[in-house]
CSV table of C-alpha atoms in Angstrom, one decimal:
chain,number,residue,atom,x,y,z
A,1,MET,CA,74.6,165.9,143.6
A,2,THR,CA,73.5,169.4,143.4
A,3,THR,CA,69.7,170.2,142.7
A,4,TYR,CA,68.8,172.4,139.9
A,5,ASP,CA,65.7,174.2,139.0
A,6,ILE,CA,66.0,174.1,135.4
A,7,SER,CA,62.7,176.1,135.4
A,8,LYS,CA,64.9,178.9,136.6
A,9,LYS,CA,67.1,181.1,134.4
A,10,GLY,CA,70.7,179.2,133.5
A,11,ASP,CA,69.7,175.9,135.8
A,12,ALA,CA,69.1,173.9,132.4
A,13,LEU,CA,72.9,175.0,131.4
A,14,ARG,CA,74.3,174.6,134.9
A,15,ALA,CA,72.6,170.8,135.4
A,16,ALA,CA,74.5,169.6,131.8
A,17,SER,CA,77.7,171.0,132.7
A,18,ALA,CA,77.8,169.1,136.2
A,19,GLY,CA,76.6,166.3,134.0
A,20,ASP,CA,73.7,165.9,136.1
A,21,PHE,CA,71.6,165.3,133.0
A,22,ASP,CA,68.9,162.5,134.8
A,23,GLN,CA,67.6,166.1,135.9
A,24,LEU,CA,66.4,166.5,132.7
A,25,PRO,CA,63.4,165.9,131.3
A,26,ILE,CA,62.8,162.9,128.6
A,27,TYR,CA,59.6,163.4,126.8
A,28,MET,CA,59.5,159.7,125.4
A,29,PRO,CA,61.9,157.8,127.8
A,30,GLU,CA,60.2,154.6,126.3
A,31,MET,CA,60.7,155.2,123.0
A,32,GLU,CA,63.8,157.2,123.0
A,33,CYS,CA,65.8,155.0,125.6
A,34,MET,CA,65.1,151.8,123.7
A,35,ASP,CA,67.9,149.4,122.7
A,36,ARG,CA,69.6,149.2,119.6
A,37,ALA,CA,67.5,146.0,118.9
A,38,GLY,CA,64.1,146.9,119.9
A,39,ILE,CA,64.8,150.3,117.5
A,40,ARG,CA,66.1,148.2,114.5
A,41,ALA,CA,63.0,145.9,115.2
A,42,LEU,CA,60.3,148.6,115.1
A,43,GLN,CA,62.4,150.1,111.9
A,44,LEU,CA,61.5,147.1,109.9
A,45,GLU,CA,58.5,146.4,110.4
A,46,LYS,CA,57.3,150.8,109.7
A,47,LEU,CA,59.9,150.5,107.1
A,48,GLN,CA,58.1,147.1,105.1
A,49,ALA,CA,54.2,148.7,106.0
A,50,GLN,CA,55.6,151.9,104.4
A,51,VAL,CA,56.8,150.7,101.5
A,52,ARG,CA,53.8,148.5,101.2
A,53,TYR,CA,52.0,151.2,101.5
A,54,ALA,CA,53.9,153.7,99.2
A,55,TYR,CA,53.6,151.2,96.0
A,56,ASP,CA,49.7,150.6,96.9
A,57,HIS,CA,48.8,154.5,97.3
A,58,VAL,CA,51.3,156.5,94.7
A,59,ALA,CA,51.8,155.6,90.9
A,60,TYR,CA,55.0,157.0,91.0
A,61,TYR,CA,56.2,154.6,93.3
A,62,ARG,CA,54.8,152.3,92.0
A,63,ASP,CA,56.0,152.4,88.2
A,64,GLU,CA,59.9,153.4,89.9
A,65,MET,CA,59.9,150.3,91.5
A,66,ASP,CA,58.6,147.9,88.9
A,67,ALA,CA,61.3,149.7,86.6
A,68,LEU,CA,63.5,148.6,89.0
A,69,GLY,CA,62.1,144.8,89.6
A,70,VAL,CA,62.1,145.6,93.4
A,71,SER,CA,58.4,144.3,95.5
A,72,PRO,CA,57.5,145.7,99.1
A,73,ASP,CA,57.7,141.6,99.5
A,74,ASP,CA,61.7,142.1,99.1
A,75,ILE,CA,62.2,144.4,102.0
A,76,THR,CA,63.0,141.6,104.7
A,77,SER,CA,65.6,144.0,106.4
A,78,LEU,CA,66.9,147.3,106.8
A,79,GLU,CA,69.8,146.8,104.2
A,80,ASP,CA,66.7,146.0,101.7
A,81,VAL,CA,66.3,150.3,101.9
A,82,GLN,CA,68.9,150.1,99.3
A,83,LEU,CA,66.9,148.0,96.7
A,84,LEU,CA,64.4,151.0,96.5
A,85,PRO,CA,64.9,154.1,94.5
A,86,PHE,CA,65.9,157.6,95.1
A,87,THR,CA,63.7,160.3,95.6
A,88,ASP,CA,64.9,164.1,95.2
A,89,LYS,CA,63.5,167.6,94.7
A,90,ALA,CA,62.6,166.8,91.2
A,91,ALA,CA,60.2,164.4,91.6
A,92,LEU,CA,58.0,166.1,94.0
A,93,ARG,CA,58.0,169.5,91.6
A,94,GLU,CA,57.1,167.3,88.8
A,95,THR,CA,54.4,165.8,90.2
A,96,PHE,CA,52.4,169.2,91.6
A,97,PRO,CA,50.7,170.0,93.3
A,98,PHE,CA,49.6,166.0,94.4
A,99,GLY,CA,51.4,163.8,92.1
A,100,MET,CA,52.9,161.9,95.1
A,101,PHE,CA,50.1,162.1,97.7
A,102,ALA,CA,48.4,158.5,98.6
A,103,VAL,CA,45.0,159.9,100.2
A,104,ASP,CA,42.3,161.7,99.0
A,105,MET,CA,42.5,165.5,99.4
A,106,ASP,CA,39.7,165.4,102.1
A,107,GLU,CA,41.7,163.3,104.1
A,108,VAL,CA,44.3,166.2,104.6
A,109,ILE,CA,44.1,168.7,106.9
A,110,GLU,CA,46.9,171.1,106.3
A,111,LEU,CA,49.1,172.0,103.7
A,112,HIS,CA,52.7,173.5,103.4
A,113,ALA,CA,54.9,174.2,101.0
A,114,SER,CA,58.6,175.4,100.1
A,115,SER,CA,59.4,178.6,98.7
A,116,GLY,CA,59.5,177.9,94.8
A,117,THR,CA,61.8,180.4,94.2
A,118,THR,CA,64.2,178.1,92.3
A,119,GLY,CA,61.3,176.2,90.1
A,120,LYS,CA,57.5,175.2,91.9
A,121,PRO,CA,57.1,174.9,95.4
A,122,ILE,CA,57.1,171.5,96.5
A,123,VAL,CA,53.8,171.1,98.3
A,124,VAL,CA,53.2,168.4,101.0
A,125,GLY,CA,49.7,167.2,103.1
A,126,TYR,CA,49.0,165.9,106.4
A,127,THR,CA,46.5,164.2,107.6
A,128,ARG,CA,45.7,164.1,111.4
A,129,ASP,CA,48.1,161.4,112.0
A,130,ASP,CA,50.5,163.3,110.3
A,131,MET,CA,49.8,166.4,112.9
A,132,ASP,CA,50.0,163.9,115.7
A,133,VAL,CA,53.6,162.6,115.0
A,134,TRP,CA,54.9,166.2,113.8
A,135,SER,CA,53.7,167.0,116.9
A,136,ASP,CA,55.1,164.8,118.9
A,137,CYS,CA,58.5,164.6,117.5
A,138,ILE,CA,58.8,168.7,118.2
A,139,ALA,CA,57.8,168.0,121.6
A,140,ARG,CA,60.7,165.2,121.9
A,141,LEU,CA,62.9,167.8,120.7
A,142,VAL,CA,62.1,170.8,123.1
A,143,GLN,CA,62.6,168.8,126.1
A,144,MET,CA,66.2,167.9,125.1
A,145,ALA,CA,66.6,171.8,125.1
A,146,GLY,CA,65.1,171.9,128.9
A,147,VAL,CA,61.5,173.5,127.4
A,148,LEU,CA,58.9,172.6,130.3
A,149,PRO,CA,55.4,172.4,130.3
A,150,SER,CA,55.0,175.3,132.3
A,151,ASP,CA,57.4,177.6,129.5
A,152,ARG,CA,55.8,180.8,127.4
A,153,ALA,CA,57.3,180.1,124.2
A,154,GLN,CA,57.6,183.1,121.7
A,155,MET,CA,57.2,182.4,118.1
A,156,ALA,CA,59.5,184.8,115.9
A,157,PHE,CA,59.0,183.0,112.6
A,158,GLY,CA,57.0,183.4,110.1
A,159,TYR,CA,53.9,181.7,109.7
A,160,GLY,CA,52.4,181.0,106.1
A,161,MET,CA,53.7,178.1,104.2
A,162,PHE,CA,57.1,177.5,105.8
A,163,THR,CA,56.8,174.6,107.8
A,164,GLY,CA,59.0,175.8,111.2
A,165,GLY,CA,56.5,178.7,112.0
A,166,PHE,CA,53.6,175.9,113.0
A,167,GLY,CA,55.6,173.1,113.1
A,168,LEU,CA,57.3,174.7,115.9
A,169,HIS,CA,53.8,176.1,117.7
A,170,TYR,CA,52.2,172.8,117.3
A,171,GLY,CA,54.9,170.5,119.2
A,172,LEU,CA,55.1,172.9,121.8
A,173,GLN,CA,51.3,173.7,122.7
A,174,LYS,CA,51.8,169.7,122.7
A,175,LEU,CA,53.8,169.7,125.6
A,176,GLY,CA,51.9,172.0,127.1
A,177,CYS,CA,53.6,175.4,126.4
A,178,ALA,CA,51.7,178.9,126.2
A,179,MET,CA,52.0,180.2,122.7
A,180,ILE,CA,53.1,183.8,122.0
A,181,PRO,CA,52.4,183.8,118.2
A,182,ALA,CA,54.3,187.0,117.5
A,183,GLY,CA,55.9,186.3,114.0
A,184,SER,CA,58.9,187.4,112.6
A,185,GLY,CA,59.2,191.3,112.1
A,186,ASN,CA,59.0,194.4,114.5
A,187,THR,CA,62.2,193.8,116.6
A,188,GLU,CA,61.2,196.7,119.5
A,189,ARG,CA,58.2,194.5,120.2
A,190,HIS,CA,59.6,191.2,120.2
A,191,ILE,CA,61.5,192.6,123.5
A,192,GLN,CA,58.5,194.4,124.7
A,193,MET,CA,56.7,191.0,124.6
A,194,ILE,CA,59.3,189.1,126.3
A,195,GLU,CA,59.2,191.6,129.4
A,196,ASP,CA,55.6,191.9,128.8
A,197,TYR,CA,54.2,188.3,128.7
A,198,GLY,CA,57.4,186.8,130.9
A,199,THR,CA,58.6,184.9,127.6
A,200,THR,CA,60.9,182.1,128.6
A,201,VAL,CA,61.2,180.2,125.5
A,202,LEU,CA,62.3,182.2,122.2
A,203,ILE,CA,61.7,180.4,118.2
A,204,ALA,CA,64.0,182.4,115.7
A,205,THR,CA,66.8,182.6,113.6
A,206,PRO,CA,70.0,182.5,115.0
A,207,SER,CA,70.5,186.0,112.8
A,208,TYR,CA,67.5,187.1,113.7
A,209,ALA,CA,68.0,186.5,117.7
A,210,MET,CA,71.0,188.2,117.1
A,211,ARG,CA,69.4,191.2,116.1
A,212,ILE,CA,67.0,191.0,118.8
A,213,CYS,CA,69.9,190.7,120.9
A,214,GLU,CA,71.4,193.7,119.5
A,215,VAL,CA,68.5,195.4,119.5
A,216,GLY,CA,68.3,195.0,123.2
A,217,GLU,CA,71.6,195.7,124.0
A,218,GLN,CA,70.9,199.0,122.4
A,219,LEU,CA,67.5,200.1,123.7
A,220,GLY,CA,69.1,199.4,127.8
A,221,TYR,CA,67.5,196.0,128.1
A,222,ASP,CA,69.3,193.8,130.5
A,223,TRP,CA,69.7,190.3,129.2
A,224,LYS,CA,71.1,188.6,132.2
A,225,ARG,CA,68.2,189.6,134.2
A,226,SER,CA,65.1,188.8,131.3
A,227,PRO,CA,62.9,185.9,131.9
A,228,LEU,CA,64.2,184.5,128.5
A,229,ARG,CA,66.2,181.0,129.0
A,230,VAL,CA,65.8,179.3,126.4
A,231,GLY,CA,66.6,179.3,122.6
A,232,LEU,CA,65.3,177.1,119.8
A,233,PHE,CA,66.7,178.1,116.6
A,234,GLY,CA,66.4,176.4,112.7
A,235,GLY,CA,65.6,177.4,109.7
A,236,GLU,CA,69.2,178.5,109.0
A,237,PRO,CA,72.8,176.6,110.4
A,238,CYS,CA,74.0,178.5,113.5
A,239,PRO,CA,77.5,178.1,113.7
A,240,PRO,CA,79.5,177.5,117.1
A,241,ALA,CA,80.4,180.6,117.6
A,242,LEU,CA,77.6,182.7,117.1
A,243,LYS,CA,75.8,179.8,119.5
A,244,ARG,CA,78.0,180.6,121.7
A,245,GLU,CA,78.0,184.5,121.3
A,246,LEU,CA,74.0,184.1,122.0
A,247,GLU,CA,74.4,182.7,124.8
A,248,GLU,CA,77.3,184.8,126.6
A,249,ARG,CA,75.0,187.9,125.3
A,250,MET,CA,71.3,186.7,126.5
A,251,HIS,CA,72.4,184.1,129.1
A,252,ILE,CA,70.0,181.5,127.2
A,253,VAL,CA,70.3,177.9,126.5
A,254,CYS,CA,71.1,178.3,122.6
A,255,THR,CA,69.7,175.0,120.5
A,256,ASP,CA,69.3,173.8,117.2
A,257,ASN,CA,66.7,171.6,115.7
A,258,TYR,CA,66.7,170.5,112.3
A,259,GLY,CA,64.3,168.9,109.4
A,260,LEU,CA,62.9,169.4,105.8
A,261,THR,CA,59.7,170.1,104.4
A,262,GLU,CA,59.5,167.2,101.9
A,263,VAL,CA,60.1,164.8,104.9
A,264,MET,CA,58.5,166.5,107.9
A,265,GLY,CA,59.7,169.9,109.0
A,266,PRO,CA,61.4,170.9,112.1
A,267,GLY,CA,61.5,167.7,114.2
A,268,VAL,CA,63.5,165.3,112.0
A,269,SER,CA,66.2,165.5,114.9
A,270,GLY,CA,67.1,167.8,117.8
A,271,GLU,CA,70.0,168.5,119.9
A,272,CYS,CA,70.3,167.4,123.9
A,273,LEU,CA,72.4,169.2,126.7
A,274,ALA,CA,75.1,166.9,126.6
A,275,HIS,CA,76.5,166.4,123.4
A,276,ARG,CA,75.8,170.2,121.5
A,277,ASP,CA,77.3,169.8,118.3
A,278,GLN,CA,75.0,167.0,117.7
A,279,GLN,CA,71.2,165.7,117.2
A,280,HIS,CA,69.2,162.8,118.3
A,281,ILE,CA,67.0,161.9,115.2
A,282,ALA,CA,63.7,160.8,115.6
A,283,GLU,CA,64.7,157.0,114.4
A,284,ASP,CA,61.3,155.3,115.1
A,285,HIS,CA,59.9,158.1,112.8
A,286,PHE,CA,62.7,158.3,110.2
A,287,LEU,CA,65.4,155.8,109.0
A,288,TRP,CA,68.7,157.4,108.0
A,289,GLU,CA,71.1,156.3,105.5
A,290,ILE,CA,74.3,158.3,104.5
A,291,VAL,CA,75.8,157.6,100.9
A,292,ASP,CA,78.1,159.0,98.4
A,293,PRO,CA,77.2,162.0,97.8
A,294,ASP,CA,78.1,161.7,93.9
A,295,THR,CA,77.8,157.7,93.5
A,296,GLY,CA,75.0,157.7,95.8
A,297,GLU,CA,76.5,154.3,97.6
A,298,VAL,CA,76.2,153.7,100.9
A,299,LEU,CA,78.5,154.5,103.1
A,300,PRO,CA,79.1,152.9,107.0
A,301,GLU,CA,78.3,154.4,110.5
A,302,GLY,CA,80.5,157.2,111.3
A,303,SER,CA,81.4,158.0,107.6
A,304,PHE,CA,80.7,162.0,106.5
A,305,GLY,CA,78.6,162.0,103.2
A,306,GLU,CA,74.9,163.2,102.1
A,307,LEU,CA,72.5,162.2,104.2
A,308,VAL,CA,69.0,160.6,102.6
A,309,LEU,CA,65.7,159.5,104.7
A,310,THR,CA,62.9,157.5,104.6
A,311,PRO,CA,59.6,158.5,106.8
A,312,LEU,CA,57.8,155.2,108.4
A,313,ASP,CA,55.2,156.6,109.6
A,314,LYS,CA,53.9,159.2,106.5
A,315,GLN,CA,49.9,159.2,105.3
A,316,ALA,CA,49.4,161.8,103.3
A,317,ILE,CA,52.3,162.0,101.3
A,318,PRO,CA,55.1,159.0,101.9
A,319,VAL,CA,58.3,159.5,101.2
A,320,LEU,CA,60.8,156.8,99.9
A,321,ARG,CA,64.9,157.3,100.1
A,322,TYR,CA,64.6,160.9,100.4
A,323,ARG,CA,67.8,162.6,99.4
A,324,THR,CA,68.3,165.9,101.4
A,325,HIS,CA,72.0,166.9,100.3
A,326,ASP,CA,72.8,167.6,103.8
A,327,LEU,CA,76.1,166.6,104.6
A,328,THR,CA,76.8,164.9,107.6
A,329,ARG,CA,77.7,162.0,109.9
A,330,ILE,CA,76.0,159.5,112.3
A,331,THR,CA,76.9,157.2,115.4
A,332,THR,CA,74.8,155.4,117.6
A,333,SER,CA,77.3,155.3,120.4
A,334,ALA,CA,75.9,155.7,123.5
A,335,CYS,CA,75.3,159.5,124.8
A,336,ALA,CA,75.2,160.9,128.3
A,337,CYS,CA,72.0,162.4,128.3
A,338,GLY,CA,70.3,158.3,128.5
A,339,ARG,CA,68.8,158.4,124.9
A,340,THR,CA,69.8,155.6,122.8
A,341,LEU,CA,68.6,157.1,119.4
A,342,ALA,CA,71.7,157.7,117.0
A,343,ARG,CA,73.3,161.5,116.3
A,344,MET,CA,74.2,163.2,113.2
A,345,ASP,CA,76.7,165.8,113.5
A,346,LYS,CA,74.9,169.2,113.2
A,347,VAL,CA,74.5,169.6,109.1
A,348,ARG,CA,77.2,172.5,108.3
A,349,ALA,CA,77.3,172.2,104.1
A,350,ARG,CA,74.6,170.9,101.5
A,351,CYS,CA,76.1,169.0,98.2
A,352,ASP,CA,74.5,172.2,96.4
A,353,ASP,CA,76.0,174.9,98.2
A,354,MET,CA,79.2,174.1,97.3
A,355,LEU,CA,81.3,177.3,95.4
A,356,ILE,CA,83.7,175.9,93.1
A,357,ILE,CA,86.2,179.1,92.3
A,358,ARG,CA,88.6,178.9,89.7
A,359,GLY,CA,88.6,174.5,90.0
A,360,THR,CA,88.7,175.3,93.8
A,361,ASN,CA,85.7,172.9,96.2
A,362,VAL,CA,85.0,176.2,98.7
A,363,PHE,CA,82.0,175.4,101.7
A,364,PRO,CA,80.8,178.6,103.5
A,365,SER,CA,81.4,176.7,106.8
A,366,GLN,CA,84.9,176.4,106.0
A,367,ILE,CA,85.1,180.3,106.3
A,368,GLU,CA,82.4,180.3,108.8
A,369,ASP,CA,85.3,178.2,111.1
A,370,VAL,CA,87.9,180.2,110.1
A,371,LEU,CA,86.4,183.7,111.3
A,372,LYS,CA,85.5,182.5,114.8
A,373,ASP,CA,88.5,181.9,115.6
A,374,ILE,CA,89.4,185.1,115.0
A,375,GLU,CA,89.3,187.9,118.0
A,376,GLU,CA,88.8,191.1,115.9
A,377,VAL,CA,85.7,190.1,114.2
A,378,THR,CA,81.8,188.8,115.1
A,379,PRO,CA,81.0,185.6,113.4
A,380,HIS,CA,78.7,187.4,110.8
A,381,TYR,CA,79.5,187.1,107.4
A,382,HIS,CA,78.8,187.6,103.6
A,383,ILE,CA,80.2,186.0,100.4
A,384,LEU,CA,80.5,188.2,97.1
A,385,VAL,CA,81.4,185.9,94.1
A,386,GLU,CA,81.6,187.8,90.8
A,387,THR,CA,83.9,187.9,87.8
A,388,ILE,CA,86.5,190.2,87.5
A,389,ASN,CA,88.6,190.5,83.9
A,390,GLY,CA,86.8,186.7,83.1
A,391,MET,CA,88.3,185.2,86.1
A,392,ASP,CA,86.3,183.9,89.6
A,393,ALA,CA,86.6,186.6,92.6
A,394,LEU,CA,85.5,185.7,96.0
A,395,THR,CA,84.9,188.5,98.5
A,396,VAL,CA,84.9,187.7,102.1
A,397,GLN,CA,82.6,190.5,104.3
A,398,THR,CA,82.9,189.8,108.4
A,399,GLU,CA,81.7,192.5,111.1
A,400,ILE,CA,84.8,193.7,112.8
A,401,ARG,CA,84.2,193.8,117.0
A,402,PRO,CA,83.6,197.4,118.6
A,403,GLU,CA,86.3,197.1,120.4
A,404,ALA,CA,88.5,196.1,117.5
A,405,PHE,CA,88.0,198.9,115.7
A,406,SER,CA,90.4,201.8,115.7
A,407,ASP,CA,90.5,205.2,113.3
A,408,SER,CA,94.1,203.6,112.2
A,409,PHE,CA,94.6,202.5,108.7
A,410,GLU,CA,97.8,200.5,109.6
A,411,ALA,CA,95.7,199.0,112.3
A,412,MET,CA,92.5,198.0,110.0
A,413,ASN,CA,95.1,196.7,107.0
A,414,ALA,CA,96.8,194.8,110.2
A,415,ILE,CA,93.4,192.8,111.4
A,416,LYS,CA,92.1,192.2,107.2
A,417,ALA,CA,95.8,190.7,107.0
A,418,LYS,CA,95.4,188.9,109.1
A,419,VAL,CA,91.7,187.6,108.1
A,420,LYS,CA,92.8,187.0,104.7
A,421,ALA,CA,95.7,185.4,105.5
A,422,LYS,CA,94.0,182.8,107.5
A,423,LEU,CA,91.0,182.3,104.4
A,424,ASP,CA,93.6,181.8,102.0
A,425,GLY,CA,95.5,179.5,103.9
A,426,THR,CA,92.3,177.3,104.4
A,427,LEU,CA,90.5,177.6,101.4
A,428,LEU,CA,93.7,177.1,99.0
A,429,VAL,CA,92.3,180.5,96.9
A,430,GLY,CA,92.9,183.5,96.8
A,431,VAL,CA,90.2,185.9,98.5
A,432,GLN,CA,89.6,189.4,99.0
A,433,VAL,CA,88.2,190.8,102.8
A,434,GLN,CA,86.5,193.7,103.2
A,435,LEU,CA,86.1,194.4,107.0
A,436,VAL,CA,82.4,196.0,107.8
A,437,GLU,CA,81.2,197.8,110.7
A,438,PRO,CA,79.5,196.8,113.4
A,439,GLY,CA,75.9,195.6,112.9
A,440,GLY,CA,76.4,195.9,108.8
A,441,ILE,CA,75.8,192.5,107.8
A,442,GLU,CA,72.2,192.3,107.5
A,443,ARG,CA,69.9,190.5,109.9
A,444,THR,CA,67.1,189.0,108.4
A,445,ALA,CA,63.6,187.4,110.4
A,446,GLY,CA,63.9,184.4,107.6
A,447,LYS,CA,66.9,182.7,106.5
A,448,ALA,CA,70.2,184.5,106.3
A,449,LYS,CA,72.0,185.0,102.8
A,450,HIS,CA,74.9,184.4,103.0
A,451,VAL,CA,76.0,183.8,99.0
A,452,THR,CA,75.8,186.1,96.4
A,453,ASP,CA,77.1,184.8,93.6
A,454,VAL,CA,76.6,187.4,90.5
A,455,ARG,CA,78.9,185.5,87.9
A,456,ASP,CA,79.0,185.9,84.1
A,457,LYS,CA,76.8,182.3,83.2
A,458,ALA,CA,78.2,182.6,79.7
């Protein structure tokens, strides 16, 4: 077997591609490699304690459970979680700001919140024990990506009330990494810091990582010779084609992680290098279910549906059966990396992302999947939905690759017709296509906005 030094650029992917997963570190093997019976026993013990804790300390859950005729004593198996009420954003907003908290504020050492762009923000708090769990979850997922304690990690997320920046910061620091808190924006400065400080790990949204890549290329920066070797991406979905392009152009390993403010922040699951399209769930801290998004009925393992999460350790603000609205499927089959934790497919769509265009359901992920297979365009796109002559109209804007650009009107029309035909055939609804010059789709330091819906609401 070849020996790899995964602190060197490219060696983590080389080890993974050769199947030498024993050379990739596991942060907490006693938990991450526990047998399934042990995992389920631990989950049940924690679930029973968490339900009792929520019932005793949060009036909202006590009232909801009493209304359903459910007592904490009724939870005798993991399946009994189905007796409990669901929680969603509405409950957290209705109790703004601290109505769901289970502890006095003098026990809370940090607050975070959602943006609140569609209503009151969702406010969450953390005790010291909550922060320890959070940083452990992050340390675990970054090691899955091949990050080592000797790495230097540069933060390109904003900090503020967003959980991503601080969450990754604390976890990487707990692993032993030196943190470079650069924050968002000022792309040229990011590139200079990578070179000056010998940055080996970049934390960013995938769309902003691409912006850093492109600006570096415009400046003549040689990414192949840069010290950077790992990209930790989050905050928005990373389509496979975009990940592949970043890996090829920046010569780094790119991995995604998953989480949401309401249940902790980033750290719920992370990608190992054996299954690049799935993420291991921190099952000792989160009980998962997959439910039918319309009926709430629990579906069997392997079914595609809505992810529901029950955190098993939260003290400041316990949450029972949180409906994420994220669509995925989960398997508990063995993983080549050695971890036994369940794996979820990467979230490509949300229940509330679905667009209804003239009676047809359309997901942005369907458009991503079509564009990635068309060699003349990039993975970058924007969707415009509007009302024209009283009818829904869908326009997809996509960037043409520099090598495909031509002054020939006929050549450009042929590419546009190719894209339109493939989209029409997949979406089963007529689409207008606009080709945009390279770099014409906005890259942002925060979440990329892929959809603008300006339809008449009357």
